[in-house]
Amino acid sequence: MPSPIRRIAINTGGGDAPGLNAVIRATVLAALERGWECVGIRDGYNGVLCPERYPNGGVLRLTAEHVRGIAHLGGTMLGTTNRGNPLSFPTAQPDGSVREVDRSDELLAWFAREGIDALVAVGGDGSLTIADALARKGLRVVGVPKTIDNDLDQTTTTFGFDTAVAFATECVDRLHSTAESHQRVMVVEVMGRYAGWIALHTGIAGGAHAILLPEIPYDLERVAEAITARERAGHSYSIVVVAEGAQAAGGARDVLAPAVAGHAERLGGAGEHVARELQARTGKDARAVVLGHLLRGGSPSAFDRLAALRFGAAAVRALDAGQSGVMVSLAYPNMEYVALAKVAGRMKGVPLDGDTVRTARDLGICLGD
Ligand code: F6P
């Protein structure tokens, strides 16, 4: 059995998602219940690795007072970053260039020096891959799966996804009336990176007529035919939901900015692209709406809030039981633990033979194939 815990740290990494503050609250309260202290590291690991950026401290002690009344708030009180991997930390060189340096030993030495026995790392694929590497180097770590994209393997769902889908669905609901009034095609681009979970769930819930997913390379002729068929049936408007990572069969993804050292490519433009092409093919007026970062904001839904609180408490229970190198997994209706190694670097796409895709097809929704 590892040595008893007296202090733990928590951090949040990657893109923010509704529910992060609820995880922080549950982690802190569950730690305090056990007589442990808890500290929060700002902006992933930057609070430790770049203390000069934080005049008020890159690490803060978290008491019950600090986490009072935050479970319903969007964002993260600790801040986050997707450019602070301690294993390849972007570091300015004397000649002005930036080189990626492995600073993980420095990080582990800091934990030892500060008497911090374990870390709760809250994040998506990138953050959990880092957590896995730190666990392998000897740090006691438990991961919590966060992302609006829902693309993490080994968990029924991540927190943040439900809130994103609820908001996107409300937006699609609102677009029906304006699309119908103007007899237009409205194309709604949603986030999700290389997975189509947000698009699929939003499209079905919001009554879209076509949904384009990264998992199904699309042919816009098929979508144009579906729009024209609706027209012939007397429905002179259509709603198309497009995942930012969707691409034409034999085509390429719409990329706003290519990957640069330590930072993934930025997707975007699929909505405009699809709207332009559908207008040309159907002769109907088409407009694109990009929901983008709106999906990451706002209060977590009750589902996400509860899941996040359960994730945080379960992470502390895992540490208390001597576990490390695991991620808390929602194995509905229970919380379980899976090895971080089984999650790291694996993306969970929408299964094409799953019930939800089949539901879309049964409802007559065009999936572009
Ligand atoms: O992973 C969450 C996510 O919101 C993706 O859906 C999106 O592609 C990406 O992050 C955008 O990240 P950034 O914060 O760099 O704009």
Coordinates of N, CA, C and O in Angstrom, one line a residue, residues 85-166:
N85 N 2.3 21.1 -22.3 CA 2.7 19.7 -22.0 C 4.1 19.7 -21.4 O 5.1 20.0 -22.0
P86 N 4.1 19.2 -20.1 CA 5.4 19.2 -19.4 C 6.5 18.3 -20.0 O 7.7 18.5 -19.8
L87 N 6.0 17.4 -20.8 CA 7.0 16.5 -21.5 C 7.6 17.0 -22.8 O 8.6 16.6 -23.3
S88 N 6.9 18.1 -23.3 CA 7.5 18.8 -24.5 C 7.0 20.2 -24.3 O 6.2 20.7 -25.1
F89 N 7.6 20.9 -23.4 CA 7.2 22.2 -23.0 C 7.8 23.3 -23.9 O 9.1 23.3 -24.0
P90 N 7.0 24.1 -24.6 CA 7.6 25.1 -25.5 C 8.4 26.1 -24.7 O 8.0 26.8 -23.8
T91 N 9.7 26.1 -25.0 CA 10.7 26.9 -24.2 C 11.5 27.8 -25.2 O 12.1 27.4 -26.1
A92 N 11.4 29.1 -24.9 CA 12.2 30.1 -25.7 C 13.7 29.9 -25.6 O 14.2 29.7 -24.5
Q93 N 14.4 29.9 -26.7 CA 15.8 29.8 -26.7 C 16.5 31.1 -26.8 O 15.9 32.1 -27.3
P94 N 17.8 31.2 -26.4 CA 18.5 32.5 -26.5 C 18.4 33.1 -27.9 O 18.4 34.4 -28.0
D95 N 18.4 32.3 -28.9 CA 18.4 32.9 -30.3 C 17.0 33.3 -30.8 O 16.7 33.6 -31.9
G96 N 16.0 33.2 -29.8 CA 14.6 33.6 -30.2 C 13.7 32.5 -30.7 O 12.5 32.7 -30.7
S97 N 14.3 31.3 -31.0 CA 13.5 30.2 -31.5 C 12.8 29.6 -30.3 O 13.2 29.8 -29.1
V98 N 11.8 28.7 -30.5 CA 11.1 28.0 -29.5 C 11.4 26.5 -29.6 O 11.2 25.9 -30.7
R99 N 11.9 25.9 -28.5 CA 12.2 24.4 -28.6 C 11.3 23.7 -27.6 O 11.0 24.3 -26.5
E100 N 10.9 22.5 -27.8 CA 10.1 21.7 -26.9 C 11.1 21.0 -26.0 O 11.9 20.2 -26.4
V101 N 10.9 21.2 -24.7 CA 11.9 20.6 -23.7 C 11.1 19.7 -22.7 O 10.0 20.1 -22.3
D102 N 11.6 18.6 -22.3 CA 11.0 17.7 -21.4 C 11.3 18.3 -20.0 O 12.4 18.2 -19.5
R103 N 10.2 18.8 -19.3 CA 10.4 19.4 -18.0 C 9.7 18.5 -16.9 O 9.3 19.0 -15.8
S104 N 9.4 17.2 -17.3 CA 8.6 16.4 -16.4 C 9.3 16.1 -15.1 O 8.7 16.0 -14.0
D105 N 10.7 16.0 -15.1 CA 11.4 15.7 -13.9 C 11.3 16.8 -12.9 O 11.2 16.6 -11.7
E106 N 11.4 18.0 -13.5 CA 11.3 19.2 -12.7 C 9.9 19.3 -12.0 O 9.8 19.6 -10.8
L107 N 8.9 18.9 -12.8 CA 7.5 18.9 -12.2 C 7.4 17.9 -11.1 O 6.9 18.2 -10.0
L108 N 8.0 16.7 -11.3 CA 7.9 15.6 -10.2 C 8.7 16.1 -9.0 O 8.3 15.8 -7.9
A109 N 9.8 16.8 -9.2 CA 10.6 17.2 -8.1 C 9.8 18.3 -7.3 O 9.9 18.3 -6.1
W110 N 9.0 19.1 -8.0 CA 8.2 20.1 -7.3 C 7.2 19.4 -6.4 O 7.0 19.8 -5.3
F111 N 6.5 18.3 -7.0 CA 5.6 17.6 -6.1 C 6.2 17.1 -4.9 O 5.7 17.2 -3.8
A112 N 7.4 16.5 -5.0 CA 8.1 16.0 -3.8 C 8.5 17.1 -2.9 O 8.2 16.9 -1.6
R113 N 9.0 18.2 -3.4 CA 9.4 19.3 -2.5 C 8.3 19.9 -1.8 O 8.4 20.2 -0.6
E114 N 7.1 20.0 -2.4 CA 6.0 20.6 -1.8 C 5.2 19.7 -0.9 O 4.1 20.0 -0.3
G115 N 5.6 18.4 -0.9 CA 4.9 17.4 -0.1 C 3.5 17.1 -0.7 O 2.5 16.9 0.1
I116 N 3.4 17.2 -2.0 CA 2.1 16.9 -2.6 C 2.1 15.5 -3.1 O 3.0 15.1 -3.9
D117 N 1.2 14.7 -2.6 CA 1.3 13.2 -2.7 C 0.7 12.7 -4.0 O 1.0 11.6 -4.4
A118 N -0.2 13.5 -4.6 CA -1.0 12.9 -5.8 C -1.6 14.1 -6.5 O -1.7 15.2 -6.0
L119 N -2.0 13.7 -7.8 CA -2.6 14.7 -8.7 C -3.9 14.2 -9.2 O -4.0 13.0 -9.6
V120 N -4.9 15.0 -9.2 CA -6.2 14.8 -10.0 C -6.1 15.6 -11.3 O -6.1 16.8 -11.2
A121 N -5.9 14.9 -12.4 CA -5.7 15.6 -13.7 C -7.0 15.6 -14.5 O -7.5 14.5 -14.8
V122 N -7.6 16.7 -14.7 CA -8.9 16.8 -15.4 C -8.7 17.2 -16.8 O -8.1 18.3 -17.1
G123 N -9.0 16.4 -17.8 CA -8.8 16.8 -19.2 C -9.2 15.8 -20.2 O -9.8 14.8 -19.9
G124 N -8.9 16.2 -21.5 CA -9.3 15.3 -22.6 C -8.1 14.4 -23.0 O -7.2 14.2 -22.1
D125 N -8.1 14.0 -24.2 CA -7.1 13.0 -24.6 C -5.7 13.5 -24.4 O -4.9 12.7 -23.8
G126 N -5.4 14.7 -24.7 CA -4.0 15.3 -24.5 C -3.6 15.2 -23.1 O -2.5 14.7 -22.7
S127 N -4.5 15.8 -22.2 CA -4.2 15.9 -20.8 C -4.1 14.5 -20.1 O -3.2 14.3 -19.2
L128 N -4.9 13.5 -20.6 CA -4.9 12.2 -20.0 C -3.7 11.4 -20.5 O -3.1 10.6 -19.7
T129 N -3.2 11.7 -21.7 CA -2.0 11.1 -22.2 C -0.8 11.6 -21.3 O 0.1 10.8 -21.0
I130 N -0.8 12.9 -21.0 CA 0.3 13.5 -20.2 C 0.2 12.8 -18.8 O 1.2 12.4 -18.2
A131 N -1.1 12.7 -18.3 CA -1.3 12.1 -16.9 C -0.7 10.7 -16.9 O 0.0 10.2 -15.9
D132 N -0.9 9.9 -18.0 CA -0.4 8.6 -18.1 C 1.1 8.5 -18.0 O 1.7 7.7 -17.3
A133 N 1.7 9.5 -18.8 CA 3.2 9.5 -18.8 C 3.7 9.9 -17.4 O 4.7 9.3 -16.9
L134 N 3.0 10.8 -16.7 CA 3.5 11.2 -15.4 C 3.3 10.0 -14.4 O 4.2 9.8 -13.5
A135 N 2.2 9.3 -14.5 CA 2.0 8.1 -13.6 C 3.1 7.1 -13.8 O 3.6 6.5 -12.9
R136 N 3.5 6.9 -15.1 CA 4.6 6.0 -15.4 C 5.9 6.4 -14.8 O 6.8 5.6 -14.5
K137 N 6.1 7.7 -14.6 CA 7.3 8.2 -14.0 C 7.2 8.2 -12.5 O 8.2 8.7 -11.8
G138 N 6.1 7.8 -12.0 CA 6.0 7.6 -10.5 C 5.1 8.5 -9.8 O 5.0 8.4 -8.6
L139 N 4.5 9.5 -10.5 CA 3.6 10.3 -9.8 C 2.2 9.6 -9.6 O 1.8 8.9 -10.5
R140 N 1.6 9.8 -8.4 CA 0.3 9.2 -8.2 C -0.7 10.1 -8.9 O -0.9 11.3 -8.5
V141 N -1.4 9.6 -9.9 CA -2.3 10.4 -10.7 C -3.6 9.6 -10.9 O -3.6 8.5 -11.2
V142 N -4.7 10.4 -10.8 CA -6.0 9.9 -11.3 C -6.6 10.9 -12.3 O -6.5 12.1 -12.0
G143 N -7.0 10.4 -13.4 CA -7.6 11.3 -14.4 C -9.1 11.4 -14.4 O -9.8 10.4 -13.9
V144 N -9.6 12.5 -14.9 CA -11.1 12.7 -15.0 C -11.3 13.1 -16.4 O -10.7 14.0 -16.9
P145 N -12.3 12.4 -17.1 CA -12.5 12.6 -18.6 C -13.4 13.8 -18.9 O -14.6 13.8 -18.6
K146 N -12.8 14.8 -19.4 CA -13.5 16.1 -19.8 C -13.4 16.3 -21.3 O -12.3 16.1 -21.9
T147 N -14.5 16.6 -21.9 CA -14.5 17.2 -23.3 C -15.9 17.3 -23.8 O -16.7 16.4 -23.6
I148 N -16.2 18.4 -24.4 CA -17.5 18.6 -25.1 C -17.6 17.6 -26.2 O -18.7 17.2 -26.6
D149 N -16.5 17.2 -26.8 CA -16.5 16.3 -28.0 C -17.0 14.9 -27.7 O -17.3 14.2 -28.7
N150 N -16.9 14.4 -26.5 CA -17.3 13.1 -26.1 C -16.4 12.0 -26.9 O -16.9 10.9 -27.1
D151 N -15.2 12.3 -27.2 CA -14.4 11.4 -28.0 C -13.4 10.6 -27.3 O -12.5 10.1 -27.8
L152 N -13.6 10.5 -25.9 CA -12.7 9.7 -25.1 C -13.2 8.3 -25.0 O -14.4 8.0 -24.8
D153 N -12.2 7.4 -25.2 CA -12.6 6.0 -25.1 C -12.7 5.6 -23.6 O -12.3 6.3 -22.7
Q154 N -13.4 4.4 -23.4 CA -13.4 3.8 -22.0 C -14.4 4.5 -21.1 O -14.2 4.3 -19.8
T155 N -15.2 5.4 -21.5 CA -16.2 6.0 -20.7 C -17.5 6.2 -21.5 O -17.4 6.5 -22.7
T156 N -18.6 6.0 -20.9 CA -19.9 6.1 -21.6 C -20.0 7.5 -22.1 O -20.4 7.7 -23.3
T157 N -19.6 8.5 -21.3 CA -19.7 9.9 -21.8 C -18.7 10.7 -21.0 O -18.3 10.3 -19.9
T158 N -18.3 11.8 -21.5 CA -17.5 12.8 -20.8 C -18.4 13.9 -20.3 O -19.5 14.1 -20.9
F159 N -18.0 14.6 -19.3 CA -18.8 15.7 -18.9 C -18.5 16.9 -19.8 O -17.4 17.0 -20.4
G160 N -19.5 17.7 -20.1 CA -19.4 18.9 -21.0 C -20.2 18.6 -22.3 O -20.7 19.5 -22.9
F161 N -20.3 17.3 -22.6 CA -21.0 16.9 -23.9 C -22.5 17.2 -23.8 O -23.0 17.8 -24.8
D162 N -23.1 16.8 -22.7 CA -24.5 17.0 -22.6 C -24.9 18.5 -22.8 O -25.9 18.9 -23.5
T163 N -24.1 19.4 -22.1 CA -24.4 20.8 -22.1 C -24.2 21.3 -23.6 O -25.1 22.1 -24.0
A164 N -23.2 20.9 -24.2 CA -22.9 21.4 -25.6 C -24.0 20.9 -26.5 O -24.5 21.8 -27.3
V165 N -24.5 19.7 -26.4 CA -25.6 19.2 -27.3 C -26.9 19.9 -27.0 O -27.6 20.3 -27.9
A166 N -27.1 20.2 -25.7 CA -28.4 20.9 -25.3 C -28.4 22.3 -25.9 O -29.4 22.7 -26.5

